[in-house]
GROMACS .gro file of C-alpha atoms in nm:
model
  261
    1MET     CA    1   1.148  -3.958  -0.063
    2ASP     CA    2   1.461  -4.117   0.086
    3ASN     CA    3   1.630  -4.019   0.429
    4HIS     CA    4   1.632  -3.655   0.355
    5TRP     CA    5   1.540  -3.352   0.523
    6PHE     CA    6   1.444  -2.995   0.392
    7LEU     CA    7   1.420  -2.646   0.478
    8VAL     CA    8   1.146  -2.422   0.397
    9LYS     CA    9   1.165  -2.046   0.365
   10TYR     CA   10   0.977  -1.756   0.279
   11ILE     CA   11   1.089  -1.461   0.123
   12ASP     CA   12   0.865  -1.136   0.218
   13ASP     CA   13   0.985  -0.912  -0.068
   14ILE     CA   14   1.125  -1.096  -0.392
   15PHE     CA   15   1.283  -0.777  -0.552
   16ARG     CA   16   1.497  -0.794  -0.217
   17ASN     CA   17   1.567  -1.180  -0.196
   18GLU     CA   18   1.574  -1.189   0.184
   19PRO     CA   19   1.435  -1.544   0.293
   20ILE     CA   20   1.347  -1.612   0.631
   21ASN     CA   21   1.337  -2.002   0.760
   22ILE     CA   22   0.962  -2.096   0.835
   23GLY     CA   23   0.988  -2.453   0.885
   24VAL     CA   24   1.159  -2.824   0.846
   25VAL     CA   25   1.055  -3.149   0.665
   26VAL     CA   26   1.220  -3.455   0.780
   27SER     CA   27   1.173  -3.823   0.615
   28SER     CA   28   1.361  -4.097   0.805
   29ASP     CA   29   1.335  -4.475   0.794
   30GLY     CA   30   0.995  -4.460   0.653
   31SER     CA   31   0.858  -4.175   0.858
   32VAL     CA   32   0.781  -3.832   0.784
   33ALA     CA   33   0.783  -3.536   1.052
   34SER     CA   34   0.778  -3.145   1.009
   35HIS     CA   35   0.793  -2.858   1.264
   36PHE     CA   36   0.679  -2.520   1.115
   37LEU     CA   37   0.646  -2.185   1.274
   38GLY     CA   38   0.321  -2.116   1.508
   39GLN     CA   39   0.280  -2.501   1.501
   40ARG     CA   40   0.098  -2.622   1.818
   41PRO     CA   41   0.143  -2.974   1.954
   42ASP     CA   42  -0.141  -3.106   1.789
   43GLY     CA   43   0.044  -3.000   1.449
   44SER     CA   44  -0.230  -2.727   1.407
   45ILE     CA   45  -0.108  -2.372   1.297
   46ASN     CA   46  -0.162  -2.058   1.532
   47GLY     CA   47  -0.167  -1.780   1.330
   48GLN     CA   48  -0.063  -1.541   1.590
   49LYS     CA   49   0.237  -1.689   1.668
   50ILE     CA   50   0.385  -1.688   1.269
   51ASN     CA   51   0.637  -1.440   1.199
   52ARG     CA   52   0.538  -1.085   1.148
   53ARG     CA   53   0.705  -1.062   0.813
   54ILE     CA   54   0.512  -1.342   0.661
   55THR     CA   55   0.211  -1.160   0.475
   56GLY     CA   56  -0.120  -1.361   0.481
   57VAL     CA   57  -0.199  -1.595   0.771
   58ASP     CA   58  -0.455  -1.806   0.536
   59THR     CA   59  -0.201  -1.851   0.268
   60TYR     CA   60   0.052  -1.960   0.521
   61LYS     CA   61  -0.151  -2.235   0.657
   62ALA     CA   62  -0.234  -2.340   0.313
   63TRP     CA   63   0.113  -2.374   0.231
   64VAL     CA   64   0.224  -2.574   0.533
   65ARG     CA   65  -0.092  -2.820   0.469
   66PHE     CA   66   0.056  -2.848   0.066
   67ILE     CA   67   0.432  -2.895   0.234
   68ARG     CA   68   0.296  -3.164   0.450
   69LYS     CA   69   0.079  -3.362   0.211
   70GLU     CA   70   0.363  -3.351  -0.059
   71ALA     CA   71   0.591  -3.479   0.200
   72ASP     CA   72   0.357  -3.756   0.313
   73ARG     CA   73   0.342  -3.894  -0.058
   74GLY     CA   74   0.694  -3.857  -0.130
   75ASN     CA   75   0.680  -3.594  -0.380
   76LEU     CA   76   0.897  -3.294  -0.219
   77ASP     CA   77   1.186  -3.371  -0.464
   78SER     CA   78   0.960  -3.318  -0.787
   79ARG     CA   79   0.793  -3.017  -0.601
   80ILE     CA   80   1.122  -2.847  -0.553
   81GLU     CA   81   1.208  -2.866  -0.909
   82ALA     CA   82   0.865  -2.735  -1.022
   83LEU     CA   83   0.871  -2.432  -0.785
   84SER     CA   84   1.248  -2.370  -0.868
   85LYS     CA   85   1.095  -2.276  -1.249
   86ARG     CA   86   0.851  -2.028  -1.105
   87VAL     CA   87   0.939  -1.665  -1.115
   88GLY     CA   88   0.801  -1.461  -0.797
   89GLU     CA   89   0.749  -1.735  -0.569
   90SER     CA   90   0.729  -1.645  -0.173
   91TYR     CA   91   0.766  -2.001  -0.058
   92VAL     CA   92   1.096  -2.204  -0.134
   93ILE     CA   93   1.181  -2.570  -0.010
   94GLU     CA   94   1.545  -2.657  -0.028
   95ARG     CA   95   1.697  -3.015  -0.029
   96ARG     CA   96   1.967  -2.976   0.232
   97GLY     CA   97   2.114  -3.357   0.306
   98PRO     CA   98   2.063  -3.696   0.429
   99VAL     CA   99   1.957  -3.778   0.774
  100LEU     CA  100   2.224  -3.969   0.968
  101ASP     CA  101   2.082  -4.005   1.307
  102ASN     CA  102   1.954  -4.335   1.354
  103GLU     CA  103   1.860  -4.310   1.706
  104ARG     CA  104   1.611  -4.043   1.723
  105SER     CA  105   1.275  -4.024   1.533
  106ALA     CA  106   1.181  -3.814   1.248
  107GLN     CA  107   0.972  -3.568   1.491
  108GLU     CA  108   1.263  -3.552   1.732
  109ILE     CA  109   1.499  -3.468   1.459
  110ALA     CA  110   1.266  -3.211   1.294
  111ASP     CA  111   1.220  -3.032   1.628
  112SER     CA  112   1.579  -3.041   1.682
  113LEU     CA  113   1.671  -2.853   1.299
  114PHE     CA  114   1.353  -2.658   1.388
  115THR     CA  115   1.519  -2.493   1.697
  116ALA     CA  116   1.885  -2.473   1.525
  117LEU     CA  117   1.742  -2.321   1.240
  118VAL     CA  118   1.426  -2.131   1.285
  119SER     CA  119   1.327  -2.068   1.630
  120ALA     CA  120   1.642  -1.872   1.705
  121GLU     CA  121   1.495  -1.610   1.397
  122THR     CA  122   1.190  -1.550   1.588
  123VAL     CA  123   1.240  -1.391   1.891
  124PRO     CA  124   0.939  -1.250   2.009
  125ALA     CA  125   0.922  -0.872   2.040
  126GLN     CA  126   0.842  -0.682   2.315
  127SER     CA  127   0.496  -0.521   2.263
  128LEU     CA  128   0.433  -0.155   2.179
  129ASP     CA  129   0.275  -0.057   2.523
  130VAL     CA  130   0.562  -0.229   2.724
  131LEU     CA  131   0.792  -0.025   2.465
  132ALA     CA  132   0.619   0.292   2.498
  133GLU     CA  133   0.606   0.295   2.888
  134ALA     CA  134   0.993   0.207   2.887
  135VAL     CA  135   1.023   0.546   2.722
  136PHE     CA  136   0.792   0.735   2.906
  137LYS     CA  137   1.011   0.628   3.256
  138ARG     CA  138   1.316   0.798   3.053
  139LEU     CA  139   1.151   1.130   3.054
  140ALA     CA  140   1.155   1.374   3.344
  141PHE     CA  141   0.797   1.503   3.344
  142PRO     CA  142   0.783   1.842   3.575
  143PRO     CA  143   0.571   1.818   3.932
  144GLY     CA  144   0.210   1.783   3.875
  145GLN     CA  145   0.239   1.662   3.515
  146LYS     CA  146   0.199   1.295   3.358
  147ILE     CA  147   0.094   1.102   3.060
  148ASP     CA  148  -0.268   1.042   3.072
  149ARG     CA  149  -0.367   0.695   2.912
  150ASP     CA  150  -0.678   0.575   2.691
  151VAL     CA  151  -0.823   0.940   2.671
  152ASP     CA  152  -1.154   0.939   2.501
  153PHE     CA  153  -1.305   1.267   2.333
  154LYS     CA  154  -1.635   1.341   2.237
  155VAL     CA  155  -1.722   1.395   1.894
  156LYS     CA  156  -1.993   1.423   1.643
  157VAL     CA  157  -1.961   1.243   1.291
  158ARG     CA  158  -2.225   1.329   1.067
  159ASP     CA  159  -2.428   1.506   1.391
  160VAL     CA  160  -2.399   1.168   1.587
  161PRO     CA  161  -2.239   1.171   1.889
  162GLN     CA  162  -1.937   0.949   1.907
  163LEU     CA  163  -1.636   0.876   2.117
  164VAL     CA  164  -1.262   0.895   1.964
  165THR     CA  165  -1.011   0.721   2.183
  166PHE     CA  166  -0.630   0.796   2.188
  167ASP     CA  167  -0.393   0.581   2.384
  168TYR     CA  168  -0.195   0.871   2.563
  169LYS     CA  169  -0.240   1.242   2.588
  170TYR     CA  170   0.043   1.520   2.752
  171THR     CA  171  -0.069   1.818   2.842
  172ALA     CA  172   0.153   2.091   2.911
  173ASP     CA  173   0.177   2.445   2.717
  174ARG     CA  174  -0.024   2.243   2.424
  175THR     CA  175  -0.176   1.899   2.439
  176VAL     CA  176  -0.005   1.596   2.264
  177LEU     CA  177  -0.203   1.318   2.148
  178MET     CA  178  -0.037   0.980   2.089
  179ASP     CA  179  -0.133   0.629   1.938
  180ARG     CA  180   0.025   0.300   1.902
  181ILE     CA  181   0.001   0.172   1.569
  182SER     CA  182   0.143  -0.185   1.482
  183PHE     CA  183   0.291  -0.251   1.140
  184SER     CA  184   0.284  -0.629   1.217
  185ARG     CA  185  -0.087  -0.661   1.066
  186PRO     CA  186   0.010  -0.707   0.689
  187GLY     CA  187  -0.241  -0.617   0.411
  188LYS     CA  188  -0.558  -0.441   0.447
  189PRO     CA  189  -0.555  -0.445   0.844
  190LEU     CA  190  -0.254  -0.258   0.849
  191ALA     CA  191  -0.408  -0.010   0.581
  192GLN     CA  192  -0.717  -0.001   0.775
  193SER     CA  193  -0.542   0.068   1.113
  194VAL     CA  194  -0.339   0.379   0.942
  195ASN     CA  195  -0.675   0.498   0.802
  196ASP     CA  196  -0.858   0.490   1.145
  197LEU     CA  197  -0.568   0.684   1.292
  198LEU     CA  198  -0.582   0.951   1.018
  199PHE     CA  199  -0.973   0.954   1.065
  200ARG     CA  200  -0.936   1.031   1.444
  201ILE     CA  201  -0.669   1.298   1.379
  202ASP     CA  202  -0.874   1.488   1.160
  203VAL     CA  203  -1.205   1.463   1.353
  204ILE     CA  204  -0.982   1.594   1.666
  205GLU     CA  205  -0.807   1.849   1.470
  206LYS     CA  206  -1.125   2.007   1.375
  207GLN     CA  207  -1.364   1.961   1.676
  208GLN     CA  208  -1.111   1.987   1.988
  209GLY     CA  209  -0.860   2.201   1.804
  210ILE     CA  210  -0.549   1.990   1.892
  211ASN     CA  211  -0.296   1.983   1.613
  212GLU     CA  212  -0.003   1.782   1.807
  213PHE     CA  213  -0.008   1.398   1.708
  214VAL     CA  214   0.238   1.149   1.734
  215ALA     CA  215   0.232   0.760   1.598
  216LEU     CA  216   0.421   0.530   1.802
  217TYR     CA  217   0.559   0.241   1.634
  218SER     CA  218   0.815  -0.071   1.630
  219GLY     CA  219   1.106  -0.070   1.384
  220THR     CA  220   1.103  -0.459   1.363
  221ASP     CA  221   0.776  -0.472   1.208
  222HIS     CA  222   0.966  -0.373   0.880
  223SER     CA  223   0.825  -0.437   0.514
  224PRO     CA  224   0.748  -0.272   0.185
  225GLN     CA  225   0.396  -0.196   0.296
  226ALA     CA  226   0.515  -0.041   0.623
  227GLU     CA  227   0.730   0.181   0.499
  228ARG     CA  228   0.458   0.326   0.262
  229GLN     CA  229   0.230   0.367   0.544
  230LEU     CA  230   0.486   0.536   0.757
  231ARG     CA  231   0.566   0.809   0.479
  232VAL     CA  232   0.155   0.839   0.479
  233LEU     CA  233   0.175   0.896   0.870
  234ASN     CA  234   0.484   1.164   0.849
  235GLU     CA  235   0.246   1.372   0.660
  236PHE     CA  236   0.001   1.411   0.931
  237ALA     CA  237   0.164   1.300   1.275
  238HIS     CA  238   0.553   1.291   1.416
  239THR     CA  239   0.647   0.936   1.420
  240VAL     CA  240   0.868   0.764   1.674
  241ASP     CA  241   1.038   0.437   1.633
  242LEU     CA  242   1.026   0.284   2.011
  243THR     CA  243   1.283   0.043   1.962
  244THR     CA  244   1.546   0.254   1.872
  245GLU     CA  245   1.799   0.478   2.086
  246ARG     CA  246   1.665   0.787   2.001
  247ALA     CA  247   1.334   0.703   2.088
  248GLN     CA  248   1.400   0.903   2.428
  249CYS     CA  249   1.535   1.238   2.255
  250ASP     CA  250   1.267   1.228   2.005
  251LEU     CA  251   0.988   1.212   2.233
  252SER     CA  252   1.195   1.463   2.475
  253GLU     CA  253   1.183   1.698   2.183
  254ILE     CA  254   0.832   1.658   2.070
  255LEU     CA  255   0.675   1.651   2.428
  256GLY     CA  256   0.908   1.921   2.545
  257VAL     CA  257   1.039   1.763   2.850
  258PRO     CA  258   1.388   1.666   2.938
  259ALA     CA  259   1.507   1.344   2.898
  260LEU     CA  260   1.681   1.158   3.169
  261THR     CA  261   2.055   1.090   3.130
   0.00000   0.00000   0.00000
């Protein structure tokens, strides 16, 4: 492998074919360097820092190890040819061009390319609690009424006392319970989060007589699985995308509280 650099991409949905840049590899003057999403200063990968559209932290880490290993061996060109013949592969390596910079090290070039091509795509999203609080501040609650937070209910599950918690409660002429749900957890963890919320909704409806629920989520956590789980939630609760302009109006209508202009 001569003086060249490579761009590594990840495709979340093969059918939609919308790749995102996740890393770069640089070969320059006999040295090989790389920079990937979630990479710590020591080169290890922090799984909590990878893009939310990437499914499977362990798989991602394994691919990073594989790419680095093949790059050190000078085999990326042959790997690109082999991977191009595989159908349905989520990880793609592209040979982009020669390295013409003779003054900087391979790592400095890799870091520069990463900043230009990858990091700009991964602006950290606001947390759901911050988004929710921002929307609540845009509602005109009547005097003496407010949003209660971290609300516990005593219930029984198979005659065993349990505590069931919701993130928010608003009570006026009726009680509305709200819960944040993150769609950034792919695979089984996401399904477990949704099933947990559905269980809590069911037990509260039966034992507390409350039947108004809201699932608060971020539309930036977009994936086919998120869409499927959202359709399930819509059968049991109102769903509000906290990142949209209409979030304030949606909650205003659900809670029966005027929206601030």
